[in-house]
Coordinates of C-alpha atoms (C1' of nucleotides) in Angstrom, one line a residue:
Chain L
M1 CA 59.1 102.5 94.7
T2 CA 55.7 103.0 93.1
E3 CA 52.6 103.9 94.9
T4 CA 51.4 100.3 94.7
E5 CA 54.5 98.9 96.2
H6 CA 54.2 101.6 99.0
A7 CA 50.5 100.5 99.8
N8 CA 51.7 96.9 100.3
L9 CA 54.4 97.6 102.9
P10 CA 54.0 98.0 106.4
A11 CA 54.6 101.5 107.7
E12 CA 58.1 102.1 108.7
S13 CA 58.3 102.7 112.4
I14 CA 59.6 106.0 113.6
R15 CA 62.6 104.2 115.0
S16 CA 63.7 102.7 111.9
R17 CA 63.0 105.8 109.8
T18 CA 64.8 108.0 112.2
G19 CA 67.7 105.6 112.4
R20 CA 68.0 105.3 108.7
E21 CA 68.1 109.1 108.3
L22 CA 70.7 109.4 110.9
R23 CA 72.8 106.7 109.5
A24 CA 72.6 108.3 106.0
V25 CA 73.7 111.7 107.4
A26 CA 76.5 110.3 109.5
L27 CA 78.0 108.3 106.6
A28 CA 78.0 111.3 104.4
Q29 CA 79.7 113.3 107.0
F30 CA 82.2 110.5 108.0
A31 CA 83.1 110.1 104.3
S32 CA 83.4 113.8 103.5
V33 CA 85.1 115.4 106.5
G34 CA 86.1 112.5 108.5
F35 CA 85.0 110.7 111.6
A36 CA 87.0 112.9 114.0
A37 CA 85.8 116.0 112.4
T38 CA 82.1 114.9 112.7
S39 CA 80.5 115.8 115.8
L40 CA 77.2 114.3 117.1
Q41 CA 75.7 117.8 117.0
H42 CA 76.6 118.0 113.3
I43 CA 74.9 114.9 112.6
A44 CA 71.9 116.0 114.6
D45 CA 71.7 119.3 113.0
A46 CA 71.9 117.8 109.5
A47 CA 69.3 115.3 110.2
G48 CA 67.0 117.7 112.0
F49 CA 67.0 116.1 115.4
S50 CA 68.6 117.0 118.8
K51 CA 72.0 115.4 119.8
S52 CA 70.2 113.6 122.4
S53 CA 67.9 112.0 119.9
V54 CA 70.9 110.8 118.1
L55 CA 72.1 109.2 121.3
Y56 CA 68.7 107.8 121.9
H57 CA 69.0 105.8 118.7
F58 CA 72.8 105.0 118.9
A59 CA 74.6 104.1 122.1
S60 CA 77.7 106.2 121.1
K61 CA 79.4 107.9 118.2
E62 CA 81.4 104.8 117.6
A63 CA 78.2 102.7 117.6
I64 CA 77.1 104.8 114.7
L65 CA 80.3 104.2 112.7
T66 CA 79.9 100.4 113.4
E67 CA 76.3 100.4 112.1
V68 CA 77.3 102.5 109.1
L69 CA 80.2 100.4 108.1
T70 CA 79.1 96.9 109.0
P71 CA 76.9 96.2 105.9
A72 CA 79.9 97.2 103.5
I73 CA 82.4 95.0 105.3
D74 CA 80.1 92.2 105.5
H75 CA 79.6 92.4 101.7
L76 CA 83.4 92.9 101.0
E77 CA 84.1 89.8 103.2
K78 CA 81.6 87.8 101.2
I79 CA 83.0 88.6 97.7
L80 CA 86.5 88.1 99.0
D81 CA 85.6 84.7 100.6
R82 CA 84.1 83.6 97.2
F83 CA 87.2 84.8 95.3
V84 CA 89.7 82.9 97.5
A85 CA 87.6 79.8 97.6
E86 CA 88.1 79.3 93.8
P87 CA 91.3 78.3 92.1
D88 CA 93.1 81.2 90.7
S89 CA 92.3 81.8 87.0
V90 CA 91.9 84.7 84.6
E91 CA 88.2 84.0 84.9
S92 CA 87.9 84.2 88.6
R93 CA 90.0 87.3 88.6
K94 CA 87.7 88.8 86.2
Y95 CA 84.7 87.8 88.1
F96 CA 86.2 89.2 91.3
V97 CA 86.9 92.5 89.7
G98 CA 83.4 92.8 88.7
D99 CA 82.3 92.1 92.2
F100 CA 84.7 94.5 93.6
I101 CA 83.5 97.3 91.3
D102 CA 80.0 96.7 92.1
F103 CA 81.0 96.8 95.8
V104 CA 82.9 100.1 95.2
L105 CA 80.0 101.7 93.4
H106 CA 77.6 100.7 96.0
Y107 CA 79.6 101.3 99.1
R108 CA 81.7 104.2 97.9
F109 CA 81.4 106.3 101.1
E110 CA 82.0 103.4 103.5
L111 CA 85.0 102.3 101.5
H112 CA 86.3 105.9 101.5
T113 CA 85.8 106.1 105.2
F114 CA 87.7 103.0 106.2
I115 CA 90.4 103.2 103.5
N116 CA 91.4 106.8 104.1
Q117 CA 90.8 107.0 107.7
G118 CA 91.7 103.5 108.8
Q119 CA 94.9 104.7 110.5
S120 CA 93.3 107.2 112.6
L121 CA 90.5 104.7 113.6
V122 CA 92.6 101.8 114.7
G123 CA 91.3 100.1 117.7
I124 CA 87.7 100.4 116.7
E125 CA 86.5 96.9 116.1
V126 CA 84.7 97.4 112.8
V127 CA 87.5 99.3 111.4
D128 CA 90.1 96.7 112.5
R129 CA 87.9 94.2 110.7
A130 CA 88.0 96.2 107.7
R131 CA 91.7 96.7 107.7
A132 CA 92.1 92.9 108.2
L133 CA 90.0 92.4 105.1
V134 CA 92.2 94.8 103.2
V135 CA 95.4 92.9 104.2
R136 CA 93.6 89.7 103.1
L137 CA 92.6 91.3 99.8
A138 CA 96.2 92.5 99.2
A139 CA 97.4 89.1 100.0
S140 CA 95.0 87.5 97.5
I141 CA 96.0 89.7 94.7
C142 CA 99.8 90.1 95.5
D143 CA 101.8 87.1 96.7
E144 CA 104.8 87.5 99.0
Q145 CA 107.2 87.8 96.1
A146 CA 105.1 90.4 94.5
S147 CA 107.2 93.1 92.8
V148 CA 107.2 96.8 93.8
E149 CA 105.2 97.4 90.7
D150 CA 102.4 94.8 91.6
R151 CA 102.1 96.2 95.0
L152 CA 101.8 99.7 93.6
R153 CA 99.2 98.5 91.1
F154 CA 97.1 97.1 93.9
G155 CA 97.5 100.1 96.1
I156 CA 96.7 102.6 93.3
A157 CA 93.7 100.5 92.3
L158 CA 92.2 100.4 95.7
G159 CA 93.2 103.7 97.0
G160 CA 92.5 105.4 93.6
A161 CA 89.1 104.0 93.4
A162 CA 88.2 104.8 97.0
Y163 CA 89.3 108.3 96.4
T164 CA 88.1 109.2 93.0
L165 CA 84.5 108.2 93.6
V166 CA 84.1 110.3 96.6
A167 CA 86.7 113.0 97.1
G168 CA 87.6 113.2 93.5
M169 CA 84.1 114.4 92.8
T170 CA 84.6 117.6 94.7
Y171 CA 87.5 118.6 92.2
L172 CA 85.6 118.2 89.1
D173 CA 82.9 120.6 87.7
D174 CA 80.2 118.1 87.7
D175 CA 79.3 115.0 89.5
L176 CA 81.4 112.2 88.1
A177 CA 78.8 110.2 86.2
A178 CA 75.9 107.7 86.6
D179 CA 76.9 104.3 87.7
D180 CA 75.9 103.0 84.4
D181 CA 78.7 105.0 82.8
L182 CA 81.2 104.5 85.6
R183 CA 80.9 100.7 85.7
P184 CA 82.4 100.0 82.4
A185 CA 85.0 102.6 82.8
L186 CA 86.0 101.2 86.2
V187 CA 86.1 97.7 84.7
T188 CA 88.4 98.9 81.9
V189 CA 90.8 100.8 84.1
L190 CA 91.0 98.4 87.0
T191 CA 91.3 95.4 84.8
E192 CA 94.2 97.1 83.0
L193 CA 95.8 98.2 86.2
L194 CA 95.7 94.7 87.7
A195 CA 96.2 92.6 84.6
P196 CA 100.0 92.5 84.9
V197 CA 99.7 91.4 88.5
S198 CA 97.6 88.3 87.7
H199 CA 100.5 87.0 85.6
T200 CA 102.8 86.8 88.5
L201 CA 100.5 85.4 91.1
S202 CA 101.6 82.0 92.4
R203 CA 99.1 81.3 95.1
K204 CA 96.0 82.8 96.9
Q205 CA 95.6 83.2 100.5
P206 CA 92.9 81.1 101.9
Chain J
M1 CA 126.2 115.3 104.7
T2 CA 129.9 114.6 105.2
E3 CA 131.9 115.9 108.1
T4 CA 133.5 118.5 105.8
E5 CA 130.3 119.9 104.7
H6 CA 129.1 120.1 108.2
A7 CA 132.2 122.0 109.3
N8 CA 131.4 124.7 106.8
L9 CA 128.0 125.3 107.8
P10 CA 126.8 127.7 110.4
A11 CA 125.4 125.9 113.5
E12 CA 121.7 125.5 113.3
S13 CA 120.0 127.7 115.6
I14 CA 118.0 126.2 118.4
R15 CA 114.9 127.8 117.0
S16 CA 115.3 126.4 113.6
R17 CA 116.2 122.9 114.9
T18 CA 113.2 122.8 117.2
G19 CA 111.0 124.1 114.6
R20 CA 112.2 121.6 112.1
E21 CA 111.5 118.7 114.5
L22 CA 108.1 119.9 115.4
R23 CA 107.3 120.3 111.6
A24 CA 108.4 116.8 111.0
V25 CA 106.4 115.3 113.8
A26 CA 103.3 117.3 112.9
L27 CA 103.5 116.3 109.3
A28 CA 103.8 112.7 110.2
Q29 CA 100.8 112.9 112.5
F30 CA 98.6 114.9 110.1
A31 CA 99.3 112.4 107.3
S32 CA 98.8 109.3 109.5
V33 CA 95.8 110.2 111.7
G34 CA 94.7 113.4 110.2
F35 CA 94.7 117.1 111.1
A36 CA 91.5 116.9 113.2
A37 CA 92.8 113.9 115.2
T38 CA 96.2 115.5 115.8
S39 CA 96.3 117.6 118.9
L40 CA 99.0 120.0 119.9
Q41 CA 99.7 118.0 122.9
H42 CA 100.3 114.9 120.7
I43 CA 102.8 116.8 118.6
A44 CA 104.5 118.1 121.6
D45 CA 104.8 114.6 123.4
A46 CA 106.1 113.1 120.2
A47 CA 108.6 115.7 119.8
G48 CA 109.6 115.9 123.4
F49 CA 108.6 119.4 124.2
S50 CA 105.7 121.0 126.0
K51 CA 102.6 122.1 124.3
S52 CA 103.5 125.7 125.1
S53 CA 106.7 125.2 123.4
V54 CA 104.9 124.2 120.3
L55 CA 102.9 127.4 120.5
Y56 CA 106.0 129.4 121.1
H57 CA 107.3 128.3 117.6
F58 CA 104.1 128.4 115.8
A59 CA 101.2 130.9 116.2
S60 CA 98.6 128.3 116.0
K61 CA 97.7 124.7 114.9
E62 CA 96.7 126.0 111.6
A63 CA 99.9 127.9 111.3
I64 CA 101.7 124.5 111.7
L65 CA 99.7 123.1 108.7
T66 CA 100.6 126.1 106.6
E67 CA 104.3 125.8 107.3
V68 CA 104.2 122.1 106.7
L69 CA 102.2 122.1 103.3
T70 CA 103.5 125.2 101.8
P71 CA 106.8 123.9 100.4
A72 CA 105.0 121.0 98.8
I73 CA 102.3 123.2 97.2
D74 CA 105.0 125.7 96.0
H75 CA 106.7 122.8 94.3
L76 CA 103.5 121.5 92.7
E77 CA 102.7 124.9 91.5
K78 CA 106.1 125.2 89.9
I79 CA 106.0 121.9 88.0
L80 CA 102.4 122.5 86.9
D81 CA 103.2 126.1 85.6
R82 CA 106.0 124.6 83.7
F83 CA 103.8 121.9 82.2
V84 CA 101.0 124.1 81.0
A85 CA 103.5 126.7 79.6
E86 CA 104.6 124.2 77.0
P87 CA 102.7 123.1 74.0
D88 CA 101.0 119.8 74.7
S89 CA 103.0 116.8 73.4
V90 CA 103.8 113.4 74.3
E91 CA 107.3 114.6 75.3
S92 CA 105.9 117.4 77.7
R93 CA 103.4 114.8 79.2
K94 CA 106.3 112.5 79.8
Y95 CA 108.4 115.1 81.4
F96 CA 105.5 116.2 83.6
V97 CA 104.8 112.7 84.7
G98 CA 108.5 112.4 85.8
D99 CA 108.2 115.8 87.6
F100 CA 105.0 114.7 89.2
I101 CA 106.3 111.3 90.4
D102 CA 109.5 113.1 92.0
F103 CA 107.0 115.3 93.6
V104 CA 104.9 112.5 95.1
L105 CA 107.9 110.7 96.3
H106 CA 109.4 113.7 97.9
Y107 CA 106.2 115.1 99.4
R108 CA 104.2 112.0 99.9
F109 CA 103.0 113.0 103.4
E110 CA 101.9 116.4 102.3
L111 CA 100.1 115.2 99.3
H112 CA 98.3 112.6 101.3
T113 CA 97.3 115.3 103.9
F114 CA 95.9 117.7 101.4
I115 CA 94.3 115.0 99.0
N116 CA 92.6 113.0 101.6
Q117 CA 91.6 115.6 104.0
G118 CA 91.0 118.5 101.6
Q119 CA 87.3 118.3 102.1
S120 CA 87.5 118.6 105.9
L121 CA 90.1 121.5 105.8
V122 CA 88.3 123.8 103.3
G123 CA 88.6 127.4 104.3
I124 CA 92.2 127.0 105.4
E125 CA 94.1 129.1 103.0
V126 CA 96.9 126.8 102.3
V127 CA 94.6 123.9 101.7
D128 CA 92.3 126.0 99.5
R129 CA 95.4 126.8 97.4
A130 CA 96.3 123.1 97.1
R131 CA 92.7 122.3 96.1
A132 CA 92.8 125.0 93.4
L133 CA 96.1 123.4 92.1
V134 CA 94.4 120.1 91.9
V135 CA 91.5 121.4 89.9
R136 CA 94.1 123.1 87.7
L137 CA 95.9 119.9 87.4
A138 CA 92.7 118.0 86.4
A139 CA 92.0 120.5 83.8
S140 CA 95.4 120.3 82.3
I141 CA 95.2 116.5 82.0
C142 CA 91.5 116.1 81.2
D143 CA 89.7 118.7 79.1
E144 CA 86.1 119.6 79.4
Q145 CA 84.9 116.9 77.0
A146 CA 86.9 114.3 78.9
S147 CA 85.2 110.9 79.0
V148 CA 84.3 109.3 82.2
E149 CA 87.1 106.9 81.8
D150 CA 89.7 109.7 81.4
R151 CA 88.4 111.3 84.5
L152 CA 88.6 108.0 86.3
R153 CA 92.1 107.5 85.2
F154 CA 93.2 110.9 86.5
G155 CA 91.4 110.4 89.7
I156 CA 92.8 107.0 90.3
A157 CA 96.2 108.0 89.4
L158 CA 96.3 111.0 91.8
G159 CA 94.3 109.5 94.6
G160 CA 95.9 106.1 94.2
A161 CA 99.4 107.4 94.3
A162 CA 98.7 109.6 97.4
Y163 CA 97.1 106.6 99.2
T164 CA 99.5 103.9 98.3
L165 CA 102.7 105.7 99.4
V166 CA 101.3 106.5 102.8
A167 CA 98.3 104.6 104.0
G168 CA 99.0 101.7 101.7
M169 CA 102.2 101.1 103.5
T170 CA 100.3 100.3 106.7
Y171 CA 98.5 97.3 104.9
L172 CA 101.6 95.5 103.8
D173 CA 104.0 93.5 105.6
D174 CA 107.0 95.7 104.8
D175 CA 107.7 99.2 104.0
L176 CA 107.0 99.6 100.4
A177 CA 110.4 100.0 98.9
A178 CA 113.1 102.5 98.5
D179 CA 112.6 105.4 96.2
D180 CA 115.0 104.0 93.8
D181 CA 112.7 101.0 93.3
L182 CA 109.5 103.0 93.5
R183 CA 110.3 105.5 91.0
P184 CA 110.4 103.3 87.8
A185 CA 107.5 101.3 88.9
L186 CA 105.5 104.6 89.4
V187 CA 106.6 105.9 86.0
T188 CA 105.4 102.7 84.4
V189 CA 102.1 102.5 86.2
L190 CA 101.2 106.1 86.0
T191 CA 102.3 106.5 82.4
E192 CA 100.2 103.5 81.5
L193 CA 97.2 104.8 83.4
L194 CA 97.4 108.3 81.8
A195 CA 98.6 107.2 78.3
P196 CA 95.0 106.9 76.9
V197 CA 94.1 110.3 78.3
S198 CA 96.8 112.0 76.3
H199 CA 95.2 110.9 73.2
T200 CA 92.1 112.7 73.8
L201 CA 93.5 116.0 75.0
S202 CA 92.5 118.9 72.9
R203 CA 93.9 121.8 74.9
K204 CA 95.5 122.7 78.1
Q205 CA 94.4 125.2 80.7
P206 CA 96.8 128.2 81.0
Chain N
dA1 C1' 128.6 141.5 136.6
dT2 C1' 124.4 142.9 134.4
dC3 C1' 120.8 143.2 131.1
dG4 C1' 118.1 141.8 127.3
dT5 C1' 116.4 138.2 124.6
dA6 C1' 115.4 133.5 123.2
dG7 C1' 113.5 129.3 124.4
dC8 C1' 110.8 126.8 127.3
dT9 C1' 107.3 125.8 130.7
dG10 C1' 103.0 125.4 133.9
dT11 C1' 98.7 127.4 134.8
dC12 C1' 94.6 129.0 133.4
dC13 C1' 90.6 130.1 130.2
dG14 C1' 86.6 129.5 127.2
dA15 C1' 84.8 126.5 123.8
dT16 C1' 83.6 122.1 122.2
dC17 C1' 82.9 117.5 122.7
dG18 C1' 80.7 112.8 123.8
dG19 C1' 77.8 111.3 126.8
dT20 C1' 74.1 111.0 131.0
dC21 C1' 69.7 111.7 132.8
dA22 C1' 65.2 113.5 134.1
dG23 C1' 61.2 115.1 132.1
dA24 C1' 58.0 116.3 128.2
dA25 C1' 55.7 115.0 124.1
dT26 C1' 53.8 111.6 121.1
dC27 C1' 52.4 107.2 119.8
dT28 C1' 49.9 102.8 120.5
dG29 C1' 46.8 99.3 122.1
dC30 C1' 43.0 98.4 124.8
Chain S
dG1 C1' 40.0 108.2 127.0
dC2 C1' 43.7 106.2 129.4
dA3 C1' 48.0 103.8 130.7
dG4 C1' 52.1 102.4 129.2
dA5 C1' 55.8 102.5 125.9
dT6 C1' 58.3 105.1 122.7
dT7 C1' 60.5 109.1 121.0
dC8 C1' 62.5 113.2 121.6
dT9 C1' 64.7 117.1 124.2
dG10 C1' 67.3 120.4 127.2
dA11 C1' 70.3 120.9 131.0
dC12 C1' 74.1 119.2 132.9
dC13 C1' 78.6 116.8 133.3
dG14 C1' 83.7 115.7 133.0
dA15 C1' 87.3 115.6 129.7
dT16 C1' 90.0 117.5 126.0
dC17 C1' 91.0 120.9 123.1
dG18 C1' 93.5 125.3 121.2
dG19 C1' 95.3 129.1 122.8
dA20 C1' 96.8 133.1 126.3
dC21 C1' 99.9 134.6 129.5
dA22 C1' 103.3 135.1 133.3
dG23 C1' 107.3 133.3 134.9
dC24 C1' 111.9 130.8 134.8
dT25 C1' 116.3 129.6 132.8
dA26 C1' 120.2 129.9 129.9
dC27 C1' 122.9 132.5 126.8
dG28 C1' 125.3 136.2 124.6
dA29 C1' 126.6 140.9 124.3
dT30 C1' 128.3 144.9 126.8

DNA sequence: ATCGTAGCTGTCCGATCGGTCAGAATCTGC
DNA sequence: GCAGATTCTGACCGATCGGACAGCTACGAT
């Protein structure tokens, strides 16, 4: 954002600025140490506010999670809807993989949160919605007669991508890489992983 | 275990039987809902004992985690030691992937626990030991000049396998498959994922 | 029968947690 | 400047947590 652009924008309200900061801090903590291990006090401390201030802006801890995850889940739903609306083809597969990778790169922390903690967060509406989307995603990539290997390929692609962009970063000496470097590599690896699966697909879940 | 074998074994002591049951229940819960979200009371309820009984058998919650994870980490260390002790070759790689897959299949819940919750459990000695092993594993598969794609391949292989055998099972209609079916599929997929990496390796970490 | 020990339990404790609420501080529009 | 609204805060609450500890029961050895 250049100085010129800044001058043309309305000043951000305190409420939306504080809310934005709190959401960012919360998401980072949910993704790194988990929802259960993230306390409101930790979020408050990391953002430089009081716990009461956190609760002024969000009705509850769960409400924070909902606000933090909803944009990602909305987006996933959108690209999945588009994918299943088209007749299955190598082209539509390819297009979807591209969409999915952009999604993963953009919403890596959200993805990591609901993928790796989904089981402990069952019953929370936004997480249940995410889980339903994953089931639908699985069904659109692997049909009911999918082989063990196909299912593994899907699971490894999804879980591996979710893991390696977030948790995996803590195991390597450096940050993983810039998105510009990651994207082509992800395309290569995920395309390769899922390529055999595409040859066995007989139908797509609507 | 046949009846004959049973007759030749000393009766299991109450202590070791109770301890075994508690460990099994704890591991299942640590892997499914996470360490932080698993309470001693939950473990006790699931195993049919009181919380005090849990603490009679284990000094603390952390002590349970240590006892539960140590066998897996010992085993991972062993196969990794063996791998790095040999000169790098396609053969030793192949052998290691086989060892690793057996490890993953046998210790899937332990792996899932320390892979996906490592960050929230930093500072716990057994987890730090596991994390150090993963760093060492990464270094033995990817050298310092590893490409972005190689690192991704490693991360997706590790994180994906850890995820799909545990959490991934909750997203599919059925249990994934028997180990006899899983193993060859894992060999295929992980070998394929890591095959390009093997061609770029220049040295192994001792 | 008696004693010591293993195994188990309920009660209690201090700490932490998510959340409530009243009040103070700051901001905004007139 | 003033009043009202917004934002922020500290004190407090009940619930849950990991863990300490005393006490009970059952069992095996003498």
